[in-house]
XYZ file of C-alpha atoms in Angstrom:
608
model
C 2.537 11.333 -14.012
C 1.096 11.578 -17.513
C 1.996 14.412 -19.908
C -0.576 17.124 -19.155
C 1.053 19.903 -21.056
C 1.845 21.279 -24.448
C 5.363 21.900 -25.704
C 6.675 25.077 -27.282
C 10.085 26.413 -28.253
C 11.635 28.785 -25.771
C 15.020 29.975 -27.205
C 17.305 31.570 -24.656
C 18.615 33.927 -27.342
C 18.632 34.364 -31.091
C 21.971 32.602 -31.273
C 20.755 29.734 -29.140
C 17.615 29.375 -31.234
C 19.680 29.120 -34.379
C 22.109 26.613 -32.866
C 20.125 24.412 -30.497
C 21.833 21.795 -28.421
C 20.891 18.240 -29.362
C 19.672 17.712 -25.792
C 17.943 21.081 -25.598
C 15.203 20.737 -22.930
C 11.675 21.397 -24.001
C 9.923 24.056 -21.886
C 6.343 23.088 -21.112
C 3.222 24.979 -20.174
C 0.815 23.478 -17.667
C -2.882 24.150 -17.353
C -4.380 25.246 -14.055
C -6.228 21.933 -13.849
C -3.020 19.933 -14.217
C -1.230 22.062 -11.644
C -4.062 21.467 -9.197
C -3.905 17.731 -9.843
C -0.115 17.631 -9.409
C -0.191 19.687 -6.209
C -2.971 17.558 -4.774
C -1.130 14.362 -5.694
C 1.940 15.583 -3.812
C -0.050 16.383 -0.668
C -2.123 13.183 -0.728
C 0.755 10.780 -1.396
C 2.964 12.426 1.224
C 0.131 12.223 3.762
C -0.510 8.556 2.944
C 3.155 7.749 3.557
C 2.878 8.811 7.216
C 0.460 8.152 10.094
C -2.310 7.278 10.426
C -2.137 5.022 7.339
C 1.687 4.940 7.277
C 2.233 3.459 3.803
C 5.948 4.213 3.995
C 7.127 3.158 0.491
C 4.872 5.808 -1.060
C 7.370 8.423 0.095
C 9.650 7.317 -2.765
C 7.213 8.871 -5.265
C 5.741 11.649 -3.097
C 7.986 14.373 -4.550
C 7.568 13.383 -8.197
C 4.686 15.871 -8.662
C 6.854 18.649 -7.213
C 9.662 17.769 -9.606
C 7.215 17.911 -12.502
C 5.928 21.305 -11.342
C 9.506 22.586 -11.175
C 9.828 22.018 -14.936
C 6.762 23.922 -16.135
C 7.037 27.206 -18.003
C 7.391 30.373 -15.941
C 3.995 31.566 -17.158
C 2.235 28.638 -15.450
C 0.376 29.683 -12.254
C 1.864 27.010 -9.972
C 2.426 28.903 -6.730
C -1.109 29.334 -5.477
C -2.268 25.768 -6.119
C 0.866 24.266 -4.579
C 0.595 26.445 -1.497
C -3.050 25.538 -0.947
C -2.270 21.823 -1.269
C 0.702 22.102 1.086
C -1.387 24.036 3.597
C -4.060 21.329 3.499
C -1.373 18.681 4.088
C -0.014 20.392 7.186
C -3.434 21.272 8.572
C -4.550 17.643 8.348
C -1.256 16.187 9.582
C -1.086 18.496 12.624
C -4.792 18.794 13.335
C -4.274 17.125 16.723
C -2.642 20.328 17.992
C -5.980 22.106 18.080
C -7.240 19.913 20.931
C -4.691 21.191 23.451
C -6.419 24.492 24.278
C -8.884 26.864 22.574
C -6.000 29.298 22.126
C -4.122 26.651 20.101
C -6.559 26.846 17.192
C -4.910 29.923 15.692
C -1.317 28.704 16.342
C -2.248 25.423 14.589
C -3.314 27.367 11.509
C -0.334 29.745 11.729
C 2.153 26.886 12.077
C 0.619 25.044 9.118
C 0.644 28.216 7.022
C 4.321 28.702 7.834
C 5.345 25.099 7.083
C 3.412 25.145 3.795
C 5.950 27.636 2.464
C 8.763 25.079 2.336
C 7.502 22.992 -0.641
C 7.173 26.269 -2.582
C 10.754 27.200 -1.739
C 11.907 23.751 -2.863
C 10.179 24.115 -6.233
C 11.346 27.728 -6.638
C 14.984 26.772 -6.057
C 14.757 23.879 -8.503
C 13.150 26.142 -11.087
C 15.999 28.614 -10.624
C 18.490 25.792 -11.181
C 16.630 24.624 -14.286
C 16.554 28.150 -15.684
C 20.322 28.441 -15.328
C 21.087 24.978 -16.726
C 18.348 25.082 -19.348
C 20.186 27.547 -21.531
C 21.765 26.372 -24.739
C 25.187 26.823 -23.177
C 25.048 26.189 -19.408
C 28.108 26.687 -17.239
C 30.438 23.639 -17.140
C 30.012 23.276 -13.372
C 26.228 23.300 -13.455
C 26.040 20.859 -16.340
C 28.130 18.331 -14.376
C 26.110 18.363 -11.135
C 23.363 15.700 -11.214
C 19.923 17.106 -10.564
C 19.220 14.421 -7.952
C 22.026 15.827 -5.783
C 20.798 19.384 -6.297
C 17.283 18.380 -5.266
C 18.488 16.366 -2.263
C 20.733 19.164 -0.987
C 17.893 21.660 -1.412
C 15.296 19.545 0.405
C 17.628 18.608 3.273
C 18.793 22.211 3.509
C 15.203 23.342 3.917
C 14.582 20.677 6.564
C 17.628 21.928 8.451
C 16.362 25.521 8.255
C 12.909 24.676 9.603
C 14.452 22.561 12.393
C 16.164 25.685 13.719
C 14.022 28.588 12.580
C 10.816 29.692 14.357
C 9.425 26.489 15.952
C 12.526 24.332 15.559
C 10.440 21.161 15.472
C 11.524 18.062 13.535
C 8.227 16.206 13.086
C 7.273 15.029 9.605
C 10.713 15.175 8.100
C 10.772 13.078 4.950
C 12.871 10.374 6.612
C 10.258 9.742 9.313
C 8.066 8.038 6.706
C 10.422 5.037 6.780
C 10.429 4.587 10.573
C 8.662 1.229 10.198
C 11.357 -0.019 7.784
C 14.368 -0.397 10.119
C 16.871 -1.443 7.465
C 16.372 1.840 5.610
C 16.837 4.145 8.607
C 20.144 2.836 9.986
C 22.034 5.545 8.083
C 20.548 7.968 10.627
C 23.577 7.183 12.802
C 25.676 8.877 10.104
C 23.633 12.014 9.531
C 20.369 11.775 11.426
C 16.990 11.856 9.745
C 18.595 14.230 7.233
C 20.559 11.310 5.762
C 17.383 9.266 5.263
C 15.642 12.244 3.658
C 18.614 12.727 1.312
C 18.295 9.199 -0.059
C 14.518 9.510 -0.396
C 14.830 12.685 -2.490
C 17.419 11.069 -4.777
C 15.097 8.109 -5.365
C 12.220 10.500 -6.137
C 14.330 12.266 -8.759
C 15.260 8.901 -10.267
C 11.583 7.929 -10.423
C 10.808 11.231 -12.107
C 13.613 10.712 -14.609
C 12.381 7.198 -15.383
C 8.864 8.547 -15.882
C 10.108 11.214 -18.265
C 12.289 8.909 -20.331
C 10.198 5.775 -20.611
C 6.591 6.816 -20.018
C 6.158 10.449 -21.022
C 9.112 10.241 -23.429
C 10.261 13.819 -23.430
C 13.633 15.486 -23.033
C 14.697 16.233 -19.464
C 15.223 19.782 -18.269
C 18.891 19.074 -17.571
C 22.046 18.419 -19.541
C 23.260 15.482 -17.501
C 23.908 12.119 -19.112
C 20.878 9.821 -19.419
C 20.468 7.616 -16.381
C 22.774 9.621 -14.096
C 20.165 10.176 -11.399
C 18.976 6.593 -11.744
C 22.495 5.309 -11.189
C 23.155 7.581 -8.204
C 19.817 6.823 -6.546
C 20.204 3.100 -7.177
C 23.693 3.127 -5.710
C 22.573 5.068 -2.631
C 19.615 2.761 -2.065
C 21.751 -0.386 -2.330
C 24.362 1.133 -0.018
C 21.640 2.116 2.461
C 20.252 -1.419 2.525
C 23.713 -2.946 2.873
C 24.626 -0.586 5.695
C 21.322 -1.303 7.398
C 21.798 -5.066 7.212
C 25.314 -4.739 8.595
C 24.593 -2.361 11.484
C 21.396 -4.037 12.667
C 23.365 -7.199 13.424
C 25.878 -5.520 15.739
C 25.851 -7.252 19.118
C 24.587 -5.347 22.152
C 25.149 -6.120 25.828
C 22.273 -6.810 28.249
C 22.193 -4.365 31.150
C 20.299 -6.771 33.357
C 18.117 -3.884 34.511
C 14.350 -3.461 34.271
C 12.800 -0.014 33.931
C 9.028 0.258 34.410
C 7.472 2.833 32.076
C 4.100 4.066 33.312
C 1.525 5.033 30.721
C -1.830 6.530 31.643
C -4.576 8.679 30.154
C -5.288 11.236 32.835
C -7.052 14.308 31.471
C -5.074 17.485 32.067
C -5.831 21.132 31.349
C -3.813 24.337 31.519
C -5.819 25.875 34.360
C -5.634 22.837 36.615
C -6.265 23.126 40.361
C -4.244 21.440 43.088
C -7.012 18.951 43.865
C -6.955 17.613 40.309
C -3.157 17.403 40.343
C -3.352 15.352 43.524
C -5.919 13.020 41.927
C -3.585 12.437 38.993
C -0.674 11.855 41.359
C -2.681 9.287 43.327
C -3.684 7.448 40.146
C -0.083 7.184 38.994
C 1.091 6.215 42.474
C -1.314 3.264 42.387
C -0.121 2.398 38.867
C 3.485 2.409 40.117
C 2.604 0.148 43.070
C 0.751 -2.246 40.757
C 3.747 -2.234 38.397
C 6.039 -3.343 41.214
C 3.572 -6.021 42.294
C 3.277 -7.512 38.780
C 6.923 -7.244 37.753
C 8.673 -10.576 37.218
C 12.096 -9.018 37.758
C 13.550 -6.536 40.190
C 12.799 -2.946 39.147
C 15.684 -0.505 38.935
C 13.435 2.494 38.348
C 9.843 3.464 37.728
C 9.322 6.305 35.241
C 6.361 8.671 35.578
C 5.317 10.809 32.563
C 5.798 14.544 32.233
C 4.354 16.611 35.126
C 2.589 13.577 36.636
C 4.851 13.490 39.714
C 4.134 17.074 40.773
C 0.859 16.387 42.558
C 0.501 20.039 43.503
C 3.963 20.032 45.067
C 6.843 21.071 42.760
C 10.439 20.428 43.775
C 11.839 23.666 45.205
C 15.435 24.742 45.617
C 17.402 27.879 46.387
C 20.362 29.397 44.600
C 22.991 32.027 45.338
C 22.076 35.654 46.053
C 18.681 34.602 47.395
C 16.083 37.381 47.208
C 12.518 37.073 48.455
C 10.128 37.783 45.537
C 7.764 40.716 45.923
C 4.666 38.544 45.571
C 5.627 36.741 48.801
C 5.692 39.955 50.825
C 2.623 41.139 52.711
C 2.543 44.915 53.284
C 0.847 44.620 56.678
C 3.433 42.132 58.013
C 7.183 42.308 58.635
C 9.260 41.673 55.539
C 10.043 38.016 54.835
C 13.792 37.452 55.052
C 15.908 35.240 52.764
C 16.718 32.903 55.671
C 13.026 32.357 56.277
C 12.429 31.588 52.592
C 15.337 29.141 52.620
C 13.879 27.375 55.666
C 10.466 27.143 53.949
C 12.038 25.646 50.831
C 13.981 23.088 52.874
C 10.778 22.115 54.707
C 9.087 21.647 51.324
C 11.947 19.393 50.217
C 11.538 17.189 53.282
C 7.806 16.847 52.630
C 8.419 16.127 48.942
C 10.920 13.351 49.684
C 8.737 11.869 52.434
C 5.936 11.567 49.912
C 8.267 9.865 47.420
C 9.579 7.548 50.146
C 6.083 6.406 51.053
C 5.472 5.379 47.446
C 8.810 3.572 47.274
C 8.018 1.666 50.482
C 4.611 0.741 49.080
C 6.223 -0.529 45.868
C 8.724 -2.591 47.823
C 5.982 -4.027 50.037
C 3.810 -4.999 47.060
C 6.606 -6.811 45.249
C 6.880 -10.583 45.579
C 10.591 -10.408 44.790
C 13.238 -10.310 47.467
C 14.932 -6.932 47.174
C 16.898 -4.867 49.637
C 16.187 -1.504 48.014
C 13.004 -0.054 46.490
C 13.146 1.164 42.874
C 14.220 4.687 42.063
C 11.592 7.126 40.850
C 12.179 9.192 37.728
C 9.256 11.556 37.398
C 8.097 14.543 35.431
C 7.730 17.361 37.932
C 7.653 21.129 38.138
C 10.877 22.712 39.351
C 11.009 26.059 41.149
C 14.253 27.778 42.059
C 14.544 30.906 44.186
C 17.731 32.922 43.731
C 18.151 36.570 42.736
C 14.789 36.033 41.022
C 12.361 33.083 40.956
C 12.545 30.628 38.049
C 10.021 27.978 37.110
C 10.867 24.973 34.927
C 9.186 21.936 33.489
C 11.528 19.259 34.718
C 12.456 15.720 35.707
C 13.415 14.557 39.186
C 15.369 11.441 40.151
C 14.678 10.128 43.641
C 17.125 7.281 44.227
C 16.499 4.035 46.073
C 17.454 5.682 49.390
C 14.795 8.359 48.850
C 17.300 11.139 48.228
C 17.097 13.695 45.423
C 19.994 12.543 43.239
C 19.368 14.606 40.125
C 17.092 17.002 38.292
C 16.752 18.035 34.675
C 15.241 21.281 33.405
C 13.616 21.156 30.001
C 15.860 22.742 27.349
C 13.310 23.233 24.547
C 9.997 24.882 25.389
C 6.869 24.359 23.315
C 6.063 27.485 21.332
C 2.533 28.679 22.185
C 2.299 25.794 24.680
C 4.906 26.666 27.318
C 6.224 29.930 26.019
C 4.856 32.753 23.922
C 7.074 35.333 22.216
C 7.333 38.557 24.228
C 5.185 37.124 27.058
C 7.572 38.600 29.638
C 7.953 41.935 27.835
C 4.407 42.962 26.960
C 1.884 42.997 29.836
C -1.118 42.827 27.520
C 0.156 39.515 26.123
C 0.929 38.187 29.607
C -2.626 38.977 30.749
C -4.154 37.031 27.841
C -2.331 33.708 28.261
C -3.441 30.996 30.687
C -1.367 29.949 33.726
C 1.557 27.618 32.976
C 2.939 29.545 30.043
C 6.113 31.571 30.181
C 8.338 28.896 31.756
C 12.094 29.236 32.029
C 14.371 27.162 29.828
C 17.103 24.795 30.980
C 20.468 25.072 29.269
C 22.354 21.791 29.658
C 21.996 18.009 29.606
C 21.954 15.831 32.704
C 22.852 12.185 33.214
C 21.223 10.004 35.841
C 23.711 7.311 36.910
C 21.559 4.640 38.503
C 22.927 1.377 39.832
C 24.209 -0.437 36.742
C 22.610 1.798 34.138
C 22.966 5.437 33.076
C 20.046 7.403 31.629
C 19.794 10.657 29.678
C 16.522 12.431 30.558
C 14.501 14.239 27.891
C 11.141 15.873 28.367
C 7.988 16.421 26.322
C 8.674 17.117 22.630
C 12.458 17.133 22.974
C 12.721 13.836 21.084
C 10.639 15.546 18.376
C 13.310 18.240 18.191
C 16.077 15.967 16.982
C 18.936 18.313 17.713
C 18.159 18.360 21.466
C 18.986 14.718 22.357
C 21.760 14.613 19.742
C 23.353 17.787 21.123
C 23.016 16.415 24.652
C 24.837 13.251 23.640
C 27.449 15.307 21.781
C 28.057 17.526 24.823
C 28.461 14.541 27.123
C 30.829 12.905 24.641
C 32.911 16.100 24.340
C 33.680 16.410 28.040
C 37.175 15.799 29.427
C 36.009 12.460 30.805
C 33.221 11.451 28.419
C 30.614 9.051 29.695
C 27.648 8.462 27.471
C 24.361 7.191 28.926
C 23.167 3.677 28.223
C 19.682 4.826 27.226
C 17.546 7.898 26.675
C 14.497 8.163 28.922
C 11.852 10.553 27.666
C 8.844 11.712 29.673
C 5.945 13.298 27.843
C 2.295 14.252 28.162
C 0.568 13.810 24.800
C -2.970 13.553 26.151
C -3.461 17.074 24.780
C -3.655 15.618 21.265
C -6.580 13.207 21.837
C -4.911 10.096 20.349
C -4.456 11.861 17.002
C -1.669 11.170 14.497
C 0.482 13.744 16.324
C 1.199 11.017 18.906
C 2.446 8.690 16.146
C 4.585 11.449 14.643
C 6.175 11.950 18.058
C 6.963 8.234 18.333
C 8.548 8.164 14.880
C 10.811 11.027 15.849
C 11.914 8.998 18.883
C 12.687 6.010 16.635
C 15.021 8.071 14.454
C 16.616 9.612 17.554
C 17.331 6.095 18.851
C 19.200 5.251 15.654
C 20.929 8.618 15.423
C 22.239 8.344 18.984
C 22.595 4.534 18.942
C 20.830 4.375 22.269
C 17.543 2.756 23.299
C 14.730 5.223 23.938
C 12.420 4.550 26.874
C 9.281 6.655 26.613
C 6.785 7.072 29.463
C 3.773 9.081 28.381
C 0.410 10.261 29.562
C -1.813 9.792 26.530
C 0.940 8.011 24.560
C 3.415 7.172 23.154
C 4.575 4.852 25.956
C 7.114 2.636 24.238
C 10.449 0.843 24.444
C 12.611 1.377 21.353
C 15.945 -0.360 20.802
C 19.104 1.284 19.449
C 18.159 0.245 15.900
C 14.877 2.154 16.056
C 12.703 -0.955 16.387
C 9.691 -0.724 18.689
C 10.152 -3.570 21.134
C 6.888 -2.865 22.943
C 4.269 -0.135 22.867
C 1.048 0.597 24.688
C -1.860 1.108 22.275
C -3.158 4.655 22.111
C -5.844 5.329 24.675
C -4.769 2.424 26.899
C -3.189 2.667 30.347
C -0.584 0.200 31.489
C 3.064 -0.533 32.172
C 5.950 -1.538 29.942
C 8.838 -3.383 31.541
C 11.790 -2.286 29.443
C 15.071 -4.187 29.626
C 17.327 -2.028 27.445
C 20.573 -3.376 26.076
C 23.806 -1.440 26.119
C 25.079 -0.328 22.702
C 28.740 0.648 22.898
C 28.779 2.489 19.585
C 29.254 6.245 19.437
C 27.550 7.276 16.218
C 29.104 9.638 13.715
C 26.036 11.833 14.157
C 26.780 12.196 17.871
C 30.481 12.822 17.222
C 30.121 15.574 14.612
C 26.519 16.701 14.906
C 24.426 17.929 11.980
C 27.014 20.169 10.318
C 26.774 18.345 6.909
C 23.056 19.149 6.858
C 23.966 22.620 8.116
C 26.211 23.156 5.078
C 23.282 22.186 2.868
C 21.156 24.645 4.802
C 23.694 27.420 4.244
C 23.835 26.588 0.526
C 20.038 26.697 0.402
C 19.946 30.044 2.192
C 22.476 31.411 -0.314
C 20.267 30.188 -3.145
C 17.232 31.879 -1.621
C 19.116 35.131 -1.101
C 20.370 35.028 -4.689
C 16.805 34.571 -5.950
C 15.660 37.543 -3.886
C 18.575 39.624 -5.187
C 17.779 38.708 -8.797
C 14.126 39.536 -8.300
C 14.897 42.927 -6.785
C 17.416 43.667 -9.539
C 14.929 42.705 -12.233
C 12.236 44.863 -10.664
C 14.619 47.822 -10.404
C 15.558 47.439 -14.065
C 11.902 47.350 -15.023
C 11.296 50.575 -13.106
C 14.300 52.215 -14.802
C 13.045 51.174 -18.242
C 9.551 52.447 -17.427
C 10.964 55.751 -16.192
C 13.049 56.058 -19.374
C 9.992 55.521 -21.554
C 8.008 58.135 -19.626
C 10.905 60.605 -19.867
C 11.123 60.145 -23.645
């Protein structure tokens, strides 16, 4: 960026002004026009680095405008312009959310307004660091810490905070911009997308330092040795490339299994009647039969997207302490007893499995390959459990080749404003406003589907876009007394809500980084995309174009590696998050202290 600002002396004290350091940084004052240009440049370049244009290398300069803003004088009005630019970035990047339901328009704006705060926090923390190191005599510790590491820890810390706080969604982390550059994302098996973001921030600081020293030619706002950030960023980038080249060549073992991933574009709505659900079920049943007929190898399983296998008939089960819900009782009739409810549920299970068996027989009959058993069905389906109280889940069912229910998975992470709304169970007036389908129950643990010759970890909906969910699942399975990790992650989703917008591509990029972080192939079956087969190095082996129905025949390979990220989780990024939170709290404390002192001085003047 060119020098848009005028320089002026800003002595920290009379003593400092009389004895300036030879490397004394030069405080600068920015005009409102320059601040607008810098903020806009940040938002535009960051947007260009991701879908739909996906010019990934631009991410290495996307933060340079923010770094420049962090160095302007405290009198410069940077906050408002940066917030507006950040808000515009998030609104445009997530605009696909507004298609899901008329009620999603306000949550789309609210979510964007919330996420737009994070670039401001990043700049504010850097400015606080500069103000403490920009004195004539900074503390020895601060003067020795390279600014690129400070910036990287701050940015990653903020990403960690937003991945847990409020929505807990991981889309559009900085590292996702490099999803199409496999060699640069292999370090995700060490620290997840956080590790990729860390390197990107360091390179941005190095680019900013190079711009300051050799283009703008002004003193940096740090006391570190010239070229320190350049050396660190260069070293990290070379190490990242070397590690990528080494790990991408690790041999994997063929499983010899073929998994058919169904991808369709069936329109769904929140207030959907049973007839429409049955139409969707029939369309996917025909797609599954066609997939078996066209397959050139024996199918181990056919995967239906999220909720597509319900067909107006969720899988029901009963638990201990069975109680008949009040809504099932009819005042004019004798009370329904728990035994009667259990019998009704068991009858529903028989009908459910008979329906699945008919599809399996049809798939086997349509196949030209000699096979003794039909393929298993792994399908997105509603789950209802009756126990001491009824519970409803968005889930996955596994009907094995003998047409028995061999496993279910209940979604662990619900979509805020899509499947759950805060206080929906507590406040009746909120419950009355939301459409049917919201207020689901949340599952609490991972499941593993051990098919013949291959083991799969089921994930549902946006769970691959919440990176900690599949990573924590893998970590939990690896921490058991007899650990057995799955061979692949199978994710079922329904992204038709987003009308083929960039949100679908963001979801796919999250899955690519999850594949590297877990060192497991990701098999994604989606209604409305992204239906894709991703290998354990994050490379897209095959993908259905957006808006196109079809089948992908995935033949995942077994990767025996257990990544460091799976072994230890995200605690390094968590430490950065804690450090960032401490920095934010310290800023708040200083601000409150300064305000209190100002009030005391004002009161003293009035008293005198």
